[in-house]
mmCIF file of C-alpha atoms and ligand atoms in Angstrom:
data_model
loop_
_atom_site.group_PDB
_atom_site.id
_atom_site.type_symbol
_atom_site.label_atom_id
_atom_site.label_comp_id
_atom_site.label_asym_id
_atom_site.label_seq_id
_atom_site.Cartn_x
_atom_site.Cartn_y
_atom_site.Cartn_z
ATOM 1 C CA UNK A 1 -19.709 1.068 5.060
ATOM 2 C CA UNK A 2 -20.354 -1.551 7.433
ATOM 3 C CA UNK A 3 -17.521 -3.142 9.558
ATOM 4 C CA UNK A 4 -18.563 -6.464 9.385
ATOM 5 C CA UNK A 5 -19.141 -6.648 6.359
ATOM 6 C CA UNK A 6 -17.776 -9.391 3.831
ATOM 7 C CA UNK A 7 -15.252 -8.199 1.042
ATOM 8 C CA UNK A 8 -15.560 -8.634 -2.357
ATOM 9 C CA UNK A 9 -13.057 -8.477 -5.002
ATOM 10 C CA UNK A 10 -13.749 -8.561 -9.097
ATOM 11 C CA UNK A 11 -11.626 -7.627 -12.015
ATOM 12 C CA UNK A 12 -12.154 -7.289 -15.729
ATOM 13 C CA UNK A 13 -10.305 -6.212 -18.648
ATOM 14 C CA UNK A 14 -10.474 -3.528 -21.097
ATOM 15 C CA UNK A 15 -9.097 -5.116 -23.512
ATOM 16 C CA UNK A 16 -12.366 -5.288 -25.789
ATOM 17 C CA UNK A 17 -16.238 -3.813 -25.068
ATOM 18 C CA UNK A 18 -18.467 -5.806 -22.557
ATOM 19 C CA UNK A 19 -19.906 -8.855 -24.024
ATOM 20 C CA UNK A 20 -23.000 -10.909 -22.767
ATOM 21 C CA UNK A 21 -21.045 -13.654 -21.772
ATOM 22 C CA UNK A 22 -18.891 -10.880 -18.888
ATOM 23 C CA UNK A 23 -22.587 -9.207 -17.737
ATOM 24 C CA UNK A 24 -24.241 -12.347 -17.147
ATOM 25 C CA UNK A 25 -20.833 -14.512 -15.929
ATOM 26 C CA UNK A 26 -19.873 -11.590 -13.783
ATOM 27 C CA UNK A 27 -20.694 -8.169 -14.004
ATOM 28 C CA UNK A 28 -24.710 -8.379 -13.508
ATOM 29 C CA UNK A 29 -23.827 -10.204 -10.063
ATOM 30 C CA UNK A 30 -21.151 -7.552 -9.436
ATOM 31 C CA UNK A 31 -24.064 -5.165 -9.354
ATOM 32 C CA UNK A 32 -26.474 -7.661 -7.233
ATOM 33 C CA UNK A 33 -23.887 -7.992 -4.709
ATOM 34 C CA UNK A 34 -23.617 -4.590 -3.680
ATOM 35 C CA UNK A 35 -26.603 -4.607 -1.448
ATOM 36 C CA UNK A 36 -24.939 -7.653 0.953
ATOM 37 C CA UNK A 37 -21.046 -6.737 0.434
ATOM 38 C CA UNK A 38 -18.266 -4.426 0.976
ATOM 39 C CA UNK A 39 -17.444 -4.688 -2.840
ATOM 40 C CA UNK A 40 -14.129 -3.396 -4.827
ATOM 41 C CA UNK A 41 -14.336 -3.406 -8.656
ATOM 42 C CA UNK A 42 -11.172 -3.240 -11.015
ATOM 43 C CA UNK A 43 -11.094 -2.351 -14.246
ATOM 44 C CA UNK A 44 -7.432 -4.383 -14.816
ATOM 45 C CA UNK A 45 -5.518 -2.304 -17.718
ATOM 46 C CA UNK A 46 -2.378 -3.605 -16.322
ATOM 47 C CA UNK A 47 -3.642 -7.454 -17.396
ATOM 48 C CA UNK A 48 -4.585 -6.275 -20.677
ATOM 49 C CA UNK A 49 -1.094 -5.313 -21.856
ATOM 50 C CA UNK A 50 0.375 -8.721 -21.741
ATOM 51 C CA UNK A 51 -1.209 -9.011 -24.798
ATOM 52 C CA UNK A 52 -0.301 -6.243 -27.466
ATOM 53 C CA UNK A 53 -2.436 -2.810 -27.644
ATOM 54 C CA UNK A 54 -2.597 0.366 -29.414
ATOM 55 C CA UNK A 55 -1.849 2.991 -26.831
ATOM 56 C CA UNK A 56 -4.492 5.314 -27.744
ATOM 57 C CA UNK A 57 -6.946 2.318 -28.014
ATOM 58 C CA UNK A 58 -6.365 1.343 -24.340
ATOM 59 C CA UNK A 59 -6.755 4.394 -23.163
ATOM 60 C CA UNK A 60 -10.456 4.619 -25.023
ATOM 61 C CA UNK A 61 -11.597 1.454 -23.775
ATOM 62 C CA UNK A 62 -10.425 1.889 -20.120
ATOM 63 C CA UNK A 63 -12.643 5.025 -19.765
ATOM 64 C CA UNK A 64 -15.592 3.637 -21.934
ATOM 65 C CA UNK A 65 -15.292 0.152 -19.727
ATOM 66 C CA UNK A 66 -15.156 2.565 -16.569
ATOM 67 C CA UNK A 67 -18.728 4.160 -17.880
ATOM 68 C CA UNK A 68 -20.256 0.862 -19.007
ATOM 69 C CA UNK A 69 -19.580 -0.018 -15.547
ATOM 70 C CA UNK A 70 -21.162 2.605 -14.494
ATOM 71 C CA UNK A 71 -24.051 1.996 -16.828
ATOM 72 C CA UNK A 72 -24.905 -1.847 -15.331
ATOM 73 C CA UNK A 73 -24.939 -0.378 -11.746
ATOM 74 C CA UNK A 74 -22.273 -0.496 -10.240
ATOM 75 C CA UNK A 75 -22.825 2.038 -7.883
ATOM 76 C CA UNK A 76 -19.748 4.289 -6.999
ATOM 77 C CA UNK A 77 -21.132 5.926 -3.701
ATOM 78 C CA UNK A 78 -21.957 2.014 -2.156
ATOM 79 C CA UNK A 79 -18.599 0.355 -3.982
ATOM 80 C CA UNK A 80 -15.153 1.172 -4.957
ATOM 81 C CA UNK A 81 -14.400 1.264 -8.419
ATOM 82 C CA UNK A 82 -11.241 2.090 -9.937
ATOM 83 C CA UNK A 83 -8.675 1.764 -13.014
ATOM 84 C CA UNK A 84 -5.580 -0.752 -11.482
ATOM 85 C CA UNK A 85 -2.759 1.273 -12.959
ATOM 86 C CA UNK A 86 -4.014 4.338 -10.477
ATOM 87 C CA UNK A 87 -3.114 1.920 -7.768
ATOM 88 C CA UNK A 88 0.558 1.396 -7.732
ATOM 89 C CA UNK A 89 0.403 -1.369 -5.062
ATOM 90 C CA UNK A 90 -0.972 -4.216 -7.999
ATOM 91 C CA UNK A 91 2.283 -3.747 -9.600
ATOM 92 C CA UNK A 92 4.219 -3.768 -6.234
ATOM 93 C CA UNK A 93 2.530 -6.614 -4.783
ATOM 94 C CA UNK A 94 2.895 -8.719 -7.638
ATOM 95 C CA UNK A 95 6.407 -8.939 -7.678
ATOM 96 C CA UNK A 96 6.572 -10.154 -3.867
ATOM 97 C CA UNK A 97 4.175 -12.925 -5.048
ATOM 98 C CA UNK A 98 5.983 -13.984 -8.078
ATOM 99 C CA UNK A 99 8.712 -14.873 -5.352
ATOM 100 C CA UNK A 100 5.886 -17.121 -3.671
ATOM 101 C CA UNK A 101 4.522 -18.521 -7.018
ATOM 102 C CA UNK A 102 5.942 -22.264 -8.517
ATOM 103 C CA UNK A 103 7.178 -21.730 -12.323
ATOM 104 C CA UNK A 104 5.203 -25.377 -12.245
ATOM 105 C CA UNK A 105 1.729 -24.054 -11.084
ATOM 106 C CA UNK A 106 1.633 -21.340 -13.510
ATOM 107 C CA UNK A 107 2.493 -23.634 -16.526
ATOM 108 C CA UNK A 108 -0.551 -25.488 -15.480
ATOM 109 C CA UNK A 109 -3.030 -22.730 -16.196
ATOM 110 C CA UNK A 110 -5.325 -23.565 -19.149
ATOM 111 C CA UNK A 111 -5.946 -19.472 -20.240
ATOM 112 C CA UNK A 112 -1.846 -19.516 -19.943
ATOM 113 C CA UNK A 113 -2.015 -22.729 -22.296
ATOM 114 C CA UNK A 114 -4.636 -21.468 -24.785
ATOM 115 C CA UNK A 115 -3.473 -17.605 -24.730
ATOM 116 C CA UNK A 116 0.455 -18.540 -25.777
ATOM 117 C CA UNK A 117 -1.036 -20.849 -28.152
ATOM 118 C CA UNK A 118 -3.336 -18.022 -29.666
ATOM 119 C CA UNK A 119 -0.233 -15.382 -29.298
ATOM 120 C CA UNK A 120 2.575 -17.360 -30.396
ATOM 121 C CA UNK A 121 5.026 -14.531 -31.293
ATOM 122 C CA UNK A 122 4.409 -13.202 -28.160
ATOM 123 C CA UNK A 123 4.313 -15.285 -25.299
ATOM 124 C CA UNK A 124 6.091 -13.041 -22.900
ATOM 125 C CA UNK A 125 6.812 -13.098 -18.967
ATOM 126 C CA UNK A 126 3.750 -10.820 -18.200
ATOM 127 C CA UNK A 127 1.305 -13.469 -20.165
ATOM 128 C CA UNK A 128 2.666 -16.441 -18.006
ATOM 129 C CA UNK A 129 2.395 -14.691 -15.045
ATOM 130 C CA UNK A 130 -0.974 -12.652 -14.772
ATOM 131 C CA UNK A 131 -2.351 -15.202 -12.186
ATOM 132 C CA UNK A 132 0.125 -13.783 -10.040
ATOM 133 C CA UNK A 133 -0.861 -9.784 -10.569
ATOM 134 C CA UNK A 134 -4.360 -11.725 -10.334
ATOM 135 C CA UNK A 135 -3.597 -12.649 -7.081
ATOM 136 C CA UNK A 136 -2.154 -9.553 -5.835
ATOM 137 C CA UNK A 137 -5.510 -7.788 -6.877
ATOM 138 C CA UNK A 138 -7.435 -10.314 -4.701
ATOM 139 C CA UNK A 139 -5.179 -10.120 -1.758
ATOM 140 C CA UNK A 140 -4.365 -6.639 -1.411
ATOM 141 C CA UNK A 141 -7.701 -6.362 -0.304
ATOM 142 C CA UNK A 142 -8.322 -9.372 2.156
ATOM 143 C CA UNK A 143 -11.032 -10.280 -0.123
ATOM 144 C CA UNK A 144 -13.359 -13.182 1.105
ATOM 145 C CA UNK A 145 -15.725 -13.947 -2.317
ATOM 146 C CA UNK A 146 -14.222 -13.576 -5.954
ATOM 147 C CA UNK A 147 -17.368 -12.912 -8.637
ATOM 148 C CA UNK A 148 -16.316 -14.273 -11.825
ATOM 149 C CA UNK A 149 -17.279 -16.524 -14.619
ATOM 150 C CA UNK A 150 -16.546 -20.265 -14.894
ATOM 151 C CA UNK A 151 -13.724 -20.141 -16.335
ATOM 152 C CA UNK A 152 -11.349 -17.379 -14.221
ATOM 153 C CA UNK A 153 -11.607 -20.435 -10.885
ATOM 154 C CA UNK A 154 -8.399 -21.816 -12.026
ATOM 155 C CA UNK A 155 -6.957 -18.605 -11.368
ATOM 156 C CA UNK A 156 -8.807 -17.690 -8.175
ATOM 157 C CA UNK A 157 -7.533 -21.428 -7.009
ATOM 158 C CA UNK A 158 -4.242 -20.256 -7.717
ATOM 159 C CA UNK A 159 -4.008 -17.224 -5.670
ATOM 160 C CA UNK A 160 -5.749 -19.760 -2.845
ATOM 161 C CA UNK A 161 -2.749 -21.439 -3.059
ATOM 162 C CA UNK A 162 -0.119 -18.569 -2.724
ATOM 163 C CA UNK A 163 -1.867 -17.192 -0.112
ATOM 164 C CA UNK A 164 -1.746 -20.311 1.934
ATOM 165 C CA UNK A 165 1.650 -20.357 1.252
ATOM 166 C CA UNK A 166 2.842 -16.897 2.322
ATOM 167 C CA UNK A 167 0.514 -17.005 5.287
ATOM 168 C CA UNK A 168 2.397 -20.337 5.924
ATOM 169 C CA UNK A 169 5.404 -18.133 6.408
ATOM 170 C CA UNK A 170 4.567 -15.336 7.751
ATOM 171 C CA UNK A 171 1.261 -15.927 10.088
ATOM 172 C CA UNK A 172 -2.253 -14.642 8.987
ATOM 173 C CA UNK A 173 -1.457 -12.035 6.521
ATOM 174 C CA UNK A 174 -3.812 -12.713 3.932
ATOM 175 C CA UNK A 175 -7.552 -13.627 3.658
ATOM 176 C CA UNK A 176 -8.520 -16.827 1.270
ATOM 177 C CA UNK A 177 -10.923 -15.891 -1.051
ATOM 178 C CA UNK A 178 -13.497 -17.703 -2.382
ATOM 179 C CA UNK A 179 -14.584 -17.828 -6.324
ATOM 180 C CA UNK A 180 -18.270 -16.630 -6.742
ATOM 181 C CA UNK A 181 -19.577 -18.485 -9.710
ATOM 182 C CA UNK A 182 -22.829 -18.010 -10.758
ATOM 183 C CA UNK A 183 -25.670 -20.788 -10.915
ATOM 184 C CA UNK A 184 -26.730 -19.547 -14.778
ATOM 185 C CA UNK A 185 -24.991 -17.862 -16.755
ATOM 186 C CA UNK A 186 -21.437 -19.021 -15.549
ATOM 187 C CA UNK A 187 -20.272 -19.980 -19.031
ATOM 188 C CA UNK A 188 -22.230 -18.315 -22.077
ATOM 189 C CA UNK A 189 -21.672 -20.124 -25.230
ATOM 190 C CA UNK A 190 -20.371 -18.573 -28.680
ATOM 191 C CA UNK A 191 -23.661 -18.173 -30.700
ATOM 192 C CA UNK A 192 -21.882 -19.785 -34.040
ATOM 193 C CA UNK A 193 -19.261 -21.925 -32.205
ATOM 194 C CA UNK A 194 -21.593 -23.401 -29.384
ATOM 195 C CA UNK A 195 -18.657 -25.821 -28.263
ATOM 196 C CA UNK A 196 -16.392 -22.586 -27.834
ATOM 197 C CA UNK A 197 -16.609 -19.687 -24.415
ATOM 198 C CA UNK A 198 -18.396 -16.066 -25.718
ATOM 199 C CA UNK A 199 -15.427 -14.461 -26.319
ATOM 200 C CA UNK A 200 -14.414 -11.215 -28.164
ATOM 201 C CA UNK A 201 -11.854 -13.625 -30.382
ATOM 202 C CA UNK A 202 -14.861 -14.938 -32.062
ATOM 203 C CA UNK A 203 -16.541 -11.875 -33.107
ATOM 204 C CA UNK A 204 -19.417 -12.944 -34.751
ATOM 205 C CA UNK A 205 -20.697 -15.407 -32.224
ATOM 206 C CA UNK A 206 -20.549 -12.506 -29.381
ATOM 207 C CA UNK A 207 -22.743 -10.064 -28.691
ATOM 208 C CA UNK A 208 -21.443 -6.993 -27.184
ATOM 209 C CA UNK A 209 -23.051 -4.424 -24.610
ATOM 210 C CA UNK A 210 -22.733 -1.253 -27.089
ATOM 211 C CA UNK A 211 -24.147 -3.584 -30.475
ATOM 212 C CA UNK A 212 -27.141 -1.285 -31.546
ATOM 213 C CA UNK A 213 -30.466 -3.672 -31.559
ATOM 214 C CA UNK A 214 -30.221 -4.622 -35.183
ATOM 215 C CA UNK A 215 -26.880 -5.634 -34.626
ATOM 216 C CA UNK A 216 -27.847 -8.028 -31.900
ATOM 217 C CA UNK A 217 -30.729 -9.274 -34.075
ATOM 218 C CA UNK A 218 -29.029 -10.137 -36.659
ATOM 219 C CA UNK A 219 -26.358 -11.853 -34.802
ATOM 220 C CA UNK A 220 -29.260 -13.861 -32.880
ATOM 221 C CA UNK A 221 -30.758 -14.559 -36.339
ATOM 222 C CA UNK A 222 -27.573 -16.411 -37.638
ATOM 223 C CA UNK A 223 -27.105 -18.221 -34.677
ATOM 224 C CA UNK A 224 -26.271 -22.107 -35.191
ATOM 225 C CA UNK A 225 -29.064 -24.179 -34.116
ATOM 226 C CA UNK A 226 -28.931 -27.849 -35.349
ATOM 227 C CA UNK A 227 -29.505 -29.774 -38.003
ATOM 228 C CA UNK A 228 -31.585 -31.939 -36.455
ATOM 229 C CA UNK A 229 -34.665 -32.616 -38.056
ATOM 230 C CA UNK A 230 -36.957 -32.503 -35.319
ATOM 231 C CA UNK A 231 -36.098 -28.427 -34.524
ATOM 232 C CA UNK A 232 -37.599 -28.201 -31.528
ATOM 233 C CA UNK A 233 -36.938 -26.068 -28.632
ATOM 234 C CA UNK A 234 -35.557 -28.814 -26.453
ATOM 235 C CA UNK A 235 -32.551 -28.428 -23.609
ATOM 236 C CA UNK A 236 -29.916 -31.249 -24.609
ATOM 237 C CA UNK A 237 -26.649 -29.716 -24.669
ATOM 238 C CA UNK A 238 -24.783 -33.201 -26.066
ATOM 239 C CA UNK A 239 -26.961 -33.420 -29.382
ATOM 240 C CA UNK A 240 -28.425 -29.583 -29.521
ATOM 241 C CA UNK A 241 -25.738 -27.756 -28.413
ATOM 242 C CA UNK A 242 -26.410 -24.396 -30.526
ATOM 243 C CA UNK A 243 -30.455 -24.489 -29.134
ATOM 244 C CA UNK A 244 -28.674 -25.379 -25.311
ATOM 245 C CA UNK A 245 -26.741 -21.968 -26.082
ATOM 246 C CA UNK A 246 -29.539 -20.309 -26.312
ATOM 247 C CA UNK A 247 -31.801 -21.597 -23.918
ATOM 248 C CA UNK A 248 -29.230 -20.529 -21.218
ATOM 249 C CA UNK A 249 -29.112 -17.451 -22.194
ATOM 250 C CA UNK A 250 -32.476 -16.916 -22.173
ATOM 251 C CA UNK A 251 -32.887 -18.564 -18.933
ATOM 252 C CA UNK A 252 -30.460 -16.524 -17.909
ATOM 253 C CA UNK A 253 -31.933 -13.066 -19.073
ATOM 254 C CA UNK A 254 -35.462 -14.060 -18.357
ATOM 255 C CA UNK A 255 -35.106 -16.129 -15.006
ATOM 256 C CA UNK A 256 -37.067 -18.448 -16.496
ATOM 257 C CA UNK A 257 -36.622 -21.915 -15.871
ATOM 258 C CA UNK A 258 -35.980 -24.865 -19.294
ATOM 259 C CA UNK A 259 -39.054 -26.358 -18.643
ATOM 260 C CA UNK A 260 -40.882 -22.988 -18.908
ATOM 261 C CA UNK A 261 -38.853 -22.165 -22.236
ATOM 262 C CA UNK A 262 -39.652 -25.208 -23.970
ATOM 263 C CA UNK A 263 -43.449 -24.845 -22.635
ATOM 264 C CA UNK A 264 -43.585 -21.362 -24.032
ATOM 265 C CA UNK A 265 -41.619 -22.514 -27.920
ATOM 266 C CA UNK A 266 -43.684 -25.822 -27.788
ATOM 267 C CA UNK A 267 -44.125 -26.337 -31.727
ATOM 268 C CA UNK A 268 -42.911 -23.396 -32.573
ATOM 269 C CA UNK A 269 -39.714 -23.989 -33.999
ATOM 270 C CA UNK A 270 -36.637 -22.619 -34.347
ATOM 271 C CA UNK A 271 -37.662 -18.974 -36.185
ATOM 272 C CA UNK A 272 -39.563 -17.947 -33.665
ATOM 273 C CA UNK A 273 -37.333 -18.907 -30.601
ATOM 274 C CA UNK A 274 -34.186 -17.421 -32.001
ATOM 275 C CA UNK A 275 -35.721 -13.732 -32.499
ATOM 276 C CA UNK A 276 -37.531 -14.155 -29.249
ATOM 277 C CA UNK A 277 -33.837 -14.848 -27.524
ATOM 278 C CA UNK A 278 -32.438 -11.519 -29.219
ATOM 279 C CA UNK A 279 -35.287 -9.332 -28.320
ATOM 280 C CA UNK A 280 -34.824 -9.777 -24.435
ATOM 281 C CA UNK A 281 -31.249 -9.391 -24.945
ATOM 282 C CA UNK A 282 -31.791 -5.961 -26.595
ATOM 283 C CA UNK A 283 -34.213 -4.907 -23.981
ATOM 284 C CA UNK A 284 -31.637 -6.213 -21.541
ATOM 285 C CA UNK A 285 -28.987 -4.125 -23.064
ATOM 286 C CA UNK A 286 -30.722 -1.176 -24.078
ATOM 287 C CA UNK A 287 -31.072 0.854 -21.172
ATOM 288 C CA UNK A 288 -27.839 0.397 -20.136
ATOM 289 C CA UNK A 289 -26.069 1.281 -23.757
ATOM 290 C CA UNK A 290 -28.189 4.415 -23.448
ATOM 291 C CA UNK A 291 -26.644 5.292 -20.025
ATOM 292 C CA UNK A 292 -23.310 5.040 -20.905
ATOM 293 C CA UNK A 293 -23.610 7.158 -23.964
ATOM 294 C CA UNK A 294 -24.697 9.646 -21.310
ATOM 295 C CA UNK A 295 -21.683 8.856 -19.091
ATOM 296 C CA UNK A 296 -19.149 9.053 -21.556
ATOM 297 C CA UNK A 297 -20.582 12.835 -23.039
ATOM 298 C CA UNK A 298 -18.967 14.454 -19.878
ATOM 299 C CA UNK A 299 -15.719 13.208 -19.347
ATOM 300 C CA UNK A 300 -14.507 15.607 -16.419
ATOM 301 C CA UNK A 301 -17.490 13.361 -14.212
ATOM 302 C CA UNK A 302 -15.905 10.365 -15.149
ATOM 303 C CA UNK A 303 -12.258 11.377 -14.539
ATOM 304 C CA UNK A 304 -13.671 12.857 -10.604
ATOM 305 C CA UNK A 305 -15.097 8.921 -10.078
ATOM 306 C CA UNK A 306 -12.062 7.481 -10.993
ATOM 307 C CA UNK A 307 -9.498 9.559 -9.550
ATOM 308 C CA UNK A 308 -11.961 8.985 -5.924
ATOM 309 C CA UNK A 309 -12.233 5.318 -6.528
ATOM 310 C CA UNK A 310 -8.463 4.994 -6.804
ATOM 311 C CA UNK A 311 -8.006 7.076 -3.646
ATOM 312 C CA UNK A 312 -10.479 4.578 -1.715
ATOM 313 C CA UNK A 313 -8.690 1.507 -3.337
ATOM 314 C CA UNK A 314 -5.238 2.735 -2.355
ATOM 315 C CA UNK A 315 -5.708 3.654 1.088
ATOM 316 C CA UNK A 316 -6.902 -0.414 1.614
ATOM 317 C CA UNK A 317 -4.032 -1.332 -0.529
ATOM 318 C CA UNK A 318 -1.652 0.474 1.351
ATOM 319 C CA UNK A 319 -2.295 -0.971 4.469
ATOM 320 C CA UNK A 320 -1.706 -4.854 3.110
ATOM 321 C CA UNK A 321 1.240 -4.239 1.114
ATOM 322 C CA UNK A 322 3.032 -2.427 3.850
ATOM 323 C CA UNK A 323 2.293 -5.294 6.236
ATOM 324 C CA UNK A 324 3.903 -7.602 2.997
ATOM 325 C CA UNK A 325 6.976 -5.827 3.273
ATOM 326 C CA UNK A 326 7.433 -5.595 6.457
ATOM 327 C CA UNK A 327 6.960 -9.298 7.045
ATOM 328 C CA UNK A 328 9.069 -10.685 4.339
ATOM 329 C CA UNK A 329 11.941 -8.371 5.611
ATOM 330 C CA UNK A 330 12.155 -5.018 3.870
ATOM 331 C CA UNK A 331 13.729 -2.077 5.355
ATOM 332 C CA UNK A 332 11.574 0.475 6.708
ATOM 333 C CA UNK A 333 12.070 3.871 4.943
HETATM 334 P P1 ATP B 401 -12.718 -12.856 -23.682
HETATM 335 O O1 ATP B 401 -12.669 -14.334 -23.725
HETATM 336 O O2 ATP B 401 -13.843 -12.265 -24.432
HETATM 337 O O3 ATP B 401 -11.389 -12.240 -24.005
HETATM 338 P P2 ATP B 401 -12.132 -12.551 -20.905
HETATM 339 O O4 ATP B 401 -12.516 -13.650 -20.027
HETATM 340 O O5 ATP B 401 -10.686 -12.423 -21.253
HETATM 341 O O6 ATP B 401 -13.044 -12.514 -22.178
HETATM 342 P P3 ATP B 401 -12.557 -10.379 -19.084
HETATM 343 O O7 ATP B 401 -13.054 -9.076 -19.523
HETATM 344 O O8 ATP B 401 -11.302 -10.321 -18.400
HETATM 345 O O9 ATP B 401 -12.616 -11.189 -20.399
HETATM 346 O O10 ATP B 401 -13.632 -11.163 -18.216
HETATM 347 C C1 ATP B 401 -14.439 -10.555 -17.282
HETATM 348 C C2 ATP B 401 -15.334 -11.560 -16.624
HETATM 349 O O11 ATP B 401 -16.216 -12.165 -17.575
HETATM 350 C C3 ATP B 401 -14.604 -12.722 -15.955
HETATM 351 O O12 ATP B 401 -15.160 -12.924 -14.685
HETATM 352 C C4 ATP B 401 -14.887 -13.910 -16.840
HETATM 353 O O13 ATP B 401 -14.925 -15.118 -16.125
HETATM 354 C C5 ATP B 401 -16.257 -13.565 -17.380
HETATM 355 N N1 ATP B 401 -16.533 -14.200 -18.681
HETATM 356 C C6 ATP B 401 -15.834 -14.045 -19.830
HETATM 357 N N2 ATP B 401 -16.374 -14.746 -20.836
HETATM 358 C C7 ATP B 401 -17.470 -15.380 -20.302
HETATM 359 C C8 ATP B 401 -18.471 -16.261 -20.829
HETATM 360 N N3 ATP B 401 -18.477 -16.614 -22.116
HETATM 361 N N4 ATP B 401 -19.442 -16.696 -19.997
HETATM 362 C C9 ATP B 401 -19.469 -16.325 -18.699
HETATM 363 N N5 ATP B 401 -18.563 -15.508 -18.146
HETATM 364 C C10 ATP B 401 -17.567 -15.032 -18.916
HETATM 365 N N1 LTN B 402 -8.191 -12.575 -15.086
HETATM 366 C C1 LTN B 402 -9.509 -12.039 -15.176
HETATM 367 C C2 LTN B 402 -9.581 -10.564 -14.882
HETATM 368 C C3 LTN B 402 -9.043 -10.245 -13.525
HETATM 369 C C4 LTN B 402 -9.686 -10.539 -12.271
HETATM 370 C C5 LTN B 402 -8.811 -10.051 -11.276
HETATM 371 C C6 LTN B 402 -10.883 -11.152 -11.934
HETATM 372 C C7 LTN B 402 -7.869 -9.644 -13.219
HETATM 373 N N2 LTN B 402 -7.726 -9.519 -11.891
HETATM 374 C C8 LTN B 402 -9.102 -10.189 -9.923
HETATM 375 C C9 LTN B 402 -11.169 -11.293 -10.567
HETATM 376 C C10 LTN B 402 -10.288 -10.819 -9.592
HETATM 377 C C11 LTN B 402 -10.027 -12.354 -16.587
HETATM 378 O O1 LTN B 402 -9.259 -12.562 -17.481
HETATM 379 N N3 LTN B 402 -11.256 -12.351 -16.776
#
């Protein structure tokens, strides 16, 4: 590892299977960033429990996120990657940050807002405060660049601002990070609900990493396009906003630029753009579904690059939340 390095710091839930809208928001740059930064990777179990989850099922999709991880590249002898519950110091830093954190700031935060309207019986103390175990994540390891999708900046503002405010306190503890947003690809659409985020709570509209390639075909096939009657291939995300969808997410797969796409589905139409979308997206996804049904056939492998990438993470962590406690006051043991 080089010493000069810049720090980078992602997270991402298992609280569901990889979708198009995480690889292309965050996790494909996650991978791409490797070759420039001193990057940590998170796979945050401790976030997913604020809302409810079947033990058993947790425990599944923390090891088969851990190997789809794998599978996209992230590379375990260039970064760190590791399970957040292995590292006790997220939990322990959090709490010293909750006492740094405005009861008013957190009420602001839209995924707060639209998360305890979604979960209504169960809008508990954990779900109003996951910026702030958000924030420990970030800080614990002086991160300087934060690779998510569009809509986690709120959050990565947030811990911005509680930084600046301990610091204020106490001197130059922490490091301000910086959100890392991609240029395409920042906010993938939901293929049936094209005014609405990719997200796992809209099944149908999201295509997941693991779908086998009919799945992802047929998905791509019922896509909403418009009902427009000139249905052509045209970027205008105001009137078309189910052919915009699309576009970016070819543009995003392909690299190719609107103009190009609209060149290549010039009179065309709409059944021969919206197959042409899915098959990149299966060729995208293919080779890396096939790699982690590799990784997850030998288990003992998987459990080895955990258990090393928690070791790494902690020994970092250690360091910043000591130098926490000591500055807000705590007795040595
Ligand atoms: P979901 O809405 O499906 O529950 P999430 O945002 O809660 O997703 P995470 O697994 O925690 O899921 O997100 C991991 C990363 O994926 C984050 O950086 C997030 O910004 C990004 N991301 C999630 N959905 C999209 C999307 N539709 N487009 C671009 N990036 C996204
Ligand atoms: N809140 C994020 C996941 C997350 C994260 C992080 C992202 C938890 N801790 C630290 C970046 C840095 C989400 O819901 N997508």
């Amino acid at each position: 590892m080089e010493e000069n390095r810049k720090r980078i710091f992602s997270g991402i839930q298992p609280s569901g299977k990889i979708h198009l809208g995480n690889y292309l928001g965050a996790v494909r740059n996650w991978v791409q960033l490797q070759d420039e930064y001193d990057c940590i990777y998170c796979v945050v179990d401790e976030h997913a429990i604020t809302v409810r989850q079947d033990p058993a099922e947790l425990r599944r999709k923390t090891l088969e996120l851990f190997a789809q991880l794998l599978a996209c590249g992230v590379d375990p002898e260039r970064s760190t990657l590791f399970v957040q519950s292995h590292v006790t110091q997220h939990a322990e830093i959090a709490w010293v940050l909750n006492c740094f954190t405005m009861f008013g700031e957190l009420s602001r935060m839209t995924q707060f807002k639209d998360k305890s309207a979604k979960h209504a019986d169960n809008v508990n103390a954990g779900l109003f405060t996951y910026p702030v175990l958000m924030a420990g994540d970030i800080l614990l390891y002086q991160a300087d660049l934060v690779p998510v999708g569009e809509d986690q900046k709120q959050h990565v503002e947030i811990c911005r601002d509680i930084a600046t405010r301990f610091n204020y306190n106490y001197g130059d503890v922490f490091t301000l990070p910086d959100a890392y947003i991609p240029k395409v690809g920042a906010r993938v659409m939901s293929l049936n609900q094209p005014d609405s985020k990719m997200s796992k709570s809209i099944p149908e509209g999201c295509v997941y990493l693991m779908d086998k390639p009919d799945e992802i075909m047929r998905k791509f096939k019922r896509a909403i396009t418009d009902s427009d009657t000139e249905r052509c291939v045209r970027y205008d995300r105001a009137n078309k906003p189910g052919v915009a969808t699309l576009i970016d997410i070819y543009a995003a797969v392909t690299g190719k630029s609107y103009e190009a796409i609209e060149a290549e589905f010039e009179g065309k139409g709409y059944g021969a753009f919206k197959p042409a979308v899915g098959e990149a997206v299966v060729e995208l996804f293919r080779p890396i579904r096939e790699r982690t049904e590799e990784l997850l056939a030998d288990k003992a492998q998987l459990q080895q690059l955990y258990r090393a990438g928690a070791e790494k993470a902690s020994a970092i962590a250690g360091r910043t939340l000591r130098k926490v406690y000591k500055k807000v006051g705590f007795l040595e043991r």
